[in-house]
Short mmCIF file of C-alpha atoms in Angstrom, two decimals:
data_model
loop_
_atom_site.label_atom_id
_atom_site.label_comp_id
_atom_site.label_asym_id
_atom_site.label_seq_id
_atom_site.Cartn_x
_atom_site.Cartn_y
_atom_site.Cartn_z
CA MET F 1 59.74 -51.25 23.67
CA VAL F 2 63.42 -50.29 23.54
CA LEU F 3 62.50 -47.05 21.77
CA ALA F 4 59.93 -46.24 24.46
CA VAL F 5 62.49 -46.82 27.22
CA ARG F 6 65.01 -44.60 25.46
CA SER F 7 62.42 -41.86 25.01
CA LEU F 8 61.44 -42.04 28.68
CA LYS F 9 65.10 -41.90 29.71
CA ARG F 10 65.65 -38.84 27.53
CA LEU F 11 62.57 -37.16 29.01
CA LEU F 12 63.84 -37.71 32.54
CA LEU F 13 67.44 -36.70 31.83
CA SER F 14 66.98 -34.04 29.16
CA PRO F 15 63.40 -32.78 28.77
CA THR F 16 64.47 -30.04 26.32
CA SER F 17 65.96 -32.51 23.84
CA PHE F 18 62.98 -34.83 24.30
CA PHE F 19 60.55 -32.09 23.33
CA ASP F 20 62.85 -30.91 20.53
CA GLU F 21 62.01 -34.17 18.78
CA ARG F 22 58.25 -33.88 19.35
CA SER F 23 56.14 -30.94 20.41
CA PRO F 24 54.42 -31.28 23.78
CA ALA F 25 51.00 -31.09 22.11
CA GLU F 26 51.81 -34.27 20.14
CA THR F 27 52.33 -36.15 23.40
CA LEU F 28 48.96 -35.17 24.91
CA PRO F 29 47.43 -38.68 24.62
CA VAL F 30 50.42 -40.21 26.42
CA ALA F 31 50.34 -37.50 29.08
CA ALA F 32 46.63 -38.14 29.62
CA GLY F 33 47.39 -41.83 30.06
CA ILE F 34 50.01 -41.02 32.70
CA VAL F 35 47.47 -38.95 34.66
CA ALA F 36 44.91 -41.77 34.44
CA LEU F 37 47.49 -44.31 35.60
CA PHE F 38 48.48 -42.10 38.51
CA ALA F 39 44.83 -41.70 39.53
CA LEU F 40 44.43 -45.50 39.61
CA CYS F 41 47.64 -45.86 41.62
CA PHE F 42 46.44 -43.15 43.99
CA VAL F 43 43.18 -45.03 44.53
CA GLY F 44 45.16 -48.21 45.17
CA SER F 45 47.35 -46.39 47.67
CA ILE F 46 44.28 -45.21 49.60
CA LEU F 47 43.04 -48.79 49.78
CA LEU F 48 46.47 -49.88 50.98
CA VAL F 49 46.59 -47.15 53.62
CA GLY F 50 43.20 -48.28 54.89
CA THR F 51 44.47 -51.83 55.19
CA MET F 52 47.62 -50.72 57.02
CA LEU F 53 45.64 -48.61 59.49
CA ALA F 54 43.15 -51.41 60.08
CA GLY F 55 46.04 -53.72 60.91
CA SER F 56 47.44 -51.23 63.42
CA VAL F 57 44.18 -50.67 65.31
CA ASP F 58 42.98 -53.21 67.83
CA GLY F 59 39.87 -53.07 69.95
CA THR F 60 36.22 -52.09 69.78
CA VAL F 61 34.29 -48.92 70.44
CA THR F 62 30.74 -48.48 71.71
CA MET F 63 28.51 -46.36 69.52
CA ASP F 64 24.84 -45.64 68.95
CA ASN F 65 23.05 -48.24 66.89
CA PRO F 66 22.36 -46.59 63.50
CA ASP F 67 19.63 -49.16 62.77
CA ARG F 68 17.57 -48.18 65.80
CA PRO F 69 15.20 -45.16 65.69
CA PRO F 70 15.77 -42.38 68.24
CA GLU F 71 14.62 -43.14 71.79
CA GLN F 72 11.97 -40.42 71.82
CA VAL F 73 10.44 -41.74 68.61
CA CYS F 74 10.39 -45.29 69.94
CA ASN F 75 8.74 -44.17 73.17
CA THR F 76 5.94 -42.51 71.23
CA HIS F 77 5.45 -44.79 68.23
CA GLU F 78 7.10 -48.05 69.28
CA GLU F 79 4.23 -50.20 67.98
CA MET F 80 4.40 -48.52 64.54
CA LEU F 81 8.13 -48.77 63.93
CA ASP F 82 10.55 -51.59 63.25
CA GLY F 83 13.88 -51.70 65.05
CA CYS F 84 12.82 -50.28 68.40
CA ASP F 85 13.56 -53.64 69.98
CA ALA F 86 17.17 -53.43 68.76
CA PRO F 87 19.88 -52.50 71.29
CA GLU F 88 20.58 -48.78 71.69
CA THR F 89 24.33 -49.24 71.32
CA ILE F 90 26.57 -51.65 69.44
CA GLU F 91 30.25 -52.60 69.55
CA ARG F 92 32.23 -51.93 66.39
CA ASP F 93 35.74 -52.96 65.47
CA MET F 94 38.00 -49.89 65.46
CA GLY F 95 40.12 -51.26 62.64
CA ALA F 96 37.11 -51.58 60.34
CA MET F 97 35.99 -48.07 61.27
CA ALA F 98 39.44 -46.65 60.50
CA GLN F 99 39.45 -48.41 57.14
CA GLU F 100 36.00 -47.05 56.29
CA ALA F 101 37.09 -43.54 57.23
CA VAL F 102 40.07 -43.75 54.87
CA HIS F 103 37.89 -45.16 52.08
CA ASP F 104 35.76 -42.01 52.25
CA PHE F 105 38.61 -40.30 50.40
CA LEU F 106 38.59 -42.69 47.44
CA TRP F 107 36.58 -40.34 45.25
CA ILE F 108 39.11 -37.57 45.88
CA ALA F 109 41.95 -39.90 44.90
CA LEU F 110 40.14 -40.77 41.66
CA ILE F 111 39.03 -37.29 40.62
CA GLY F 112 41.75 -35.15 42.23
CA PRO F 113 44.58 -35.92 39.75
CA PHE F 114 42.39 -34.97 36.79
CA VAL F 115 41.34 -31.70 38.44
CA LEU F 116 44.96 -30.82 39.25
CA TRP F 117 45.92 -31.77 35.69
CA LEU F 118 43.41 -29.32 34.23
CA VAL F 119 44.37 -26.59 36.70
CA GLY F 120 48.06 -27.21 35.99
CA GLY F 121 47.45 -26.92 32.25
CA VAL F 122 45.66 -23.58 32.68
CA VAL F 123 48.40 -22.27 34.98
CA LEU F 124 51.19 -23.29 32.60
CA PHE F 125 49.35 -21.77 29.66
CA GLY F 126 48.91 -18.48 31.53
CA ALA F 127 52.51 -18.52 32.79
CA GLY F 128 53.82 -19.05 29.29
CA ARG F 129 51.75 -16.15 27.99
CA LEU F 130 52.94 -13.87 30.82
CA ALA F 131 56.52 -14.74 29.88
CA ASN F 132 55.81 -13.39 26.35
CA GLY F 133 55.65 -16.88 24.94
CA ASN F 134 53.12 -18.46 22.64
CA PRO F 135 52.16 -21.81 24.17
CA SER F 136 49.18 -23.81 22.97
CA PHE F 137 46.67 -25.00 25.52
CA ALA F 138 47.07 -28.60 24.30
CA GLY F 139 50.82 -28.38 24.78
CA SER F 140 50.45 -26.82 28.24
CA LEU F 141 47.98 -29.53 29.21
CA ALA F 142 50.41 -32.18 27.99
CA LEU F 143 53.23 -30.73 30.07
CA ALA F 144 50.98 -30.71 33.14
CA GLY F 145 50.29 -34.39 32.49
CA TRP F 146 53.97 -35.24 32.19
CA ALA F 147 54.51 -33.52 35.55
CA ALA F 148 52.60 -36.43 37.12
CA LEU F 149 55.58 -38.72 36.51
CA PRO F 150 57.57 -37.50 39.54
CA GLU F 151 54.45 -37.95 41.67
CA PHE F 152 54.85 -41.72 41.39
CA PHE F 153 58.12 -41.32 43.28
CA ARG F 154 56.50 -39.25 46.03
CA LEU F 155 53.61 -41.71 46.28
CA ALA F 156 55.96 -44.69 46.63
CA VAL F 157 58.04 -42.96 49.30
CA GLY F 158 54.91 -41.93 51.18
CA LEU F 159 53.54 -45.47 51.24
CA GLY F 160 56.91 -46.88 52.25
CA GLY F 161 57.27 -44.31 55.03
CA LEU F 162 53.80 -45.06 56.36
CA TRP F 163 54.48 -48.81 56.32
CA VAL F 164 57.71 -48.31 58.28
CA ALA F 165 56.03 -45.92 60.73
CA LEU F 166 53.13 -48.26 61.47
CA GLU F 167 55.22 -51.41 61.76
CA GLY F 168 54.85 -52.64 65.31
CA VAL F 169 52.37 -49.88 66.25
CA THR F 170 49.11 -50.94 67.90
CA ILE F 171 46.38 -48.43 68.72
CA THR F 172 43.96 -49.59 71.41
CA ASP F 173 42.63 -46.28 72.72
CA PRO F 174 40.52 -44.29 70.19
CA ASP F 175 41.02 -41.10 72.19
CA ARG F 176 44.80 -41.34 71.71
CA ALA F 177 44.74 -42.52 68.09
CA VAL F 178 45.80 -39.18 66.63
CA THR F 179 48.59 -38.74 69.18
CA VAL F 180 49.93 -42.23 68.57
CA LEU F 181 49.88 -41.73 64.79
CA GLU F 182 51.68 -38.39 65.04
CA SER F 183 54.37 -39.95 67.25
CA ALA F 184 54.78 -42.90 64.88
CA LEU F 185 55.07 -40.65 61.81
CA ALA F 186 57.51 -38.17 63.41
CA PRO F 187 60.69 -40.17 62.58
CA VAL F 188 59.81 -40.48 58.87
CA GLN F 189 58.61 -36.90 58.40
CA PRO F 190 62.06 -35.66 57.26
CA VAL F 191 62.16 -38.39 54.60
CA LEU F 192 58.69 -37.49 53.39
CA LEU F 193 59.66 -33.81 53.27
CA LEU F 194 62.79 -34.62 51.29
CA ALA F 195 60.74 -36.72 48.86
CA SER F 196 58.37 -33.78 48.33
CA LEU F 197 61.27 -31.41 47.65
CA VAL F 198 62.86 -33.87 45.20
CA THR F 199 59.50 -34.26 43.44
CA LEU F 200 59.07 -30.49 43.12
CA GLY F 201 62.62 -30.07 41.84
CA TRP F 202 62.13 -32.87 39.33
CA GLN F 203 58.86 -31.32 38.11
CA TRP F 204 60.50 -27.91 37.80
CA TYR F 205 63.33 -29.39 35.70
CA LEU F 206 60.93 -31.30 33.47
CA LEU F 207 58.48 -28.43 32.98
CA THR F 208 61.24 -25.89 32.37
CA GLY F 209 62.58 -27.97 29.51
CA GLY F 210 59.11 -28.51 28.10
CA MET F 211 58.05 -24.86 28.41
CA THR F 212 61.21 -23.72 26.63
CA ARG F 213 60.11 -25.71 23.61
CA GLU F 214 56.35 -25.18 23.89
CA ALA F 215 56.31 -21.41 24.51
CA GLU F 216 59.51 -20.74 22.54
CA ILE F 217 61.05 -18.68 25.32
CA SER F 218 64.49 -18.68 26.91
CA ARG F 219 65.35 -21.27 29.51
CA ALA F 220 65.66 -18.56 32.17
CA ALA F 221 62.19 -17.23 31.38
CA ALA F 222 60.77 -20.74 31.36
CA ALA F 223 62.42 -21.53 34.69
CA VAL F 224 60.83 -18.47 36.31
CA SER F 225 57.40 -18.91 34.70
CA VAL F 226 57.27 -22.53 35.87
CA GLY F 227 59.07 -22.08 39.19
CA VAL F 228 56.83 -19.39 40.65
CA PRO F 229 53.48 -21.24 40.46
CA LEU F 230 55.13 -24.58 41.21
CA GLY F 231 56.86 -23.11 44.26
CA LEU F 232 53.60 -21.59 45.52
CA PHE F 233 51.81 -24.89 45.01
CA GLY F 234 54.57 -26.78 46.80
CA LEU F 235 54.59 -24.32 49.69
CA PHE F 236 50.83 -24.64 50.06
CA GLY F 237 51.12 -28.41 50.05
CA LEU F 238 53.82 -28.44 52.72
CA LEU F 239 51.94 -26.15 55.11
#
């Protein structure tokens, strides 16, 4: 346990020396475990966001009854169909609807990290080759997995910022829900932006050290080969 903590500390503080002791490819199983753990945490965060939104929404909304056939069908074949005697509209709790809407993204939270992991591995492999290095795909994939570590920080800050923003906020008008949420999130947006920049900087530092060892290129070349795609990805995410 002590050895694992020391290794993790060395990875965070000095990625180059960490990967000098073990090639990135050797750490692929651990990196895969980190990605899997992040995916589970991401799913948990979506569930938590749904709960927070449900707690901030109060009221009901009138909507068409999904269990009742269309009016024209009932008028023509009422005696042949079940459910035509049901009310045309129903009242639904807005909090439950908001929670269900958020839960629709659960599959993205579960699959997304693995897709980004694979894409990141391909990008790092190609970047290393373009920098005249000789990285292995297993090593590049491992480095992409280790890059998920800083994402735990961004995820924690994001959840904390959302909790602070929604504290004391009550949404009663569905038509103004988006406006109210944007106003509530405005004060914490700078913190969330700073967290994203810190995460990107941390990933750049970690991947630069790892790519130096994996591709056997200079630190300057590794910094550029990692920084360009990471910067483009970060810019796309911030837009």
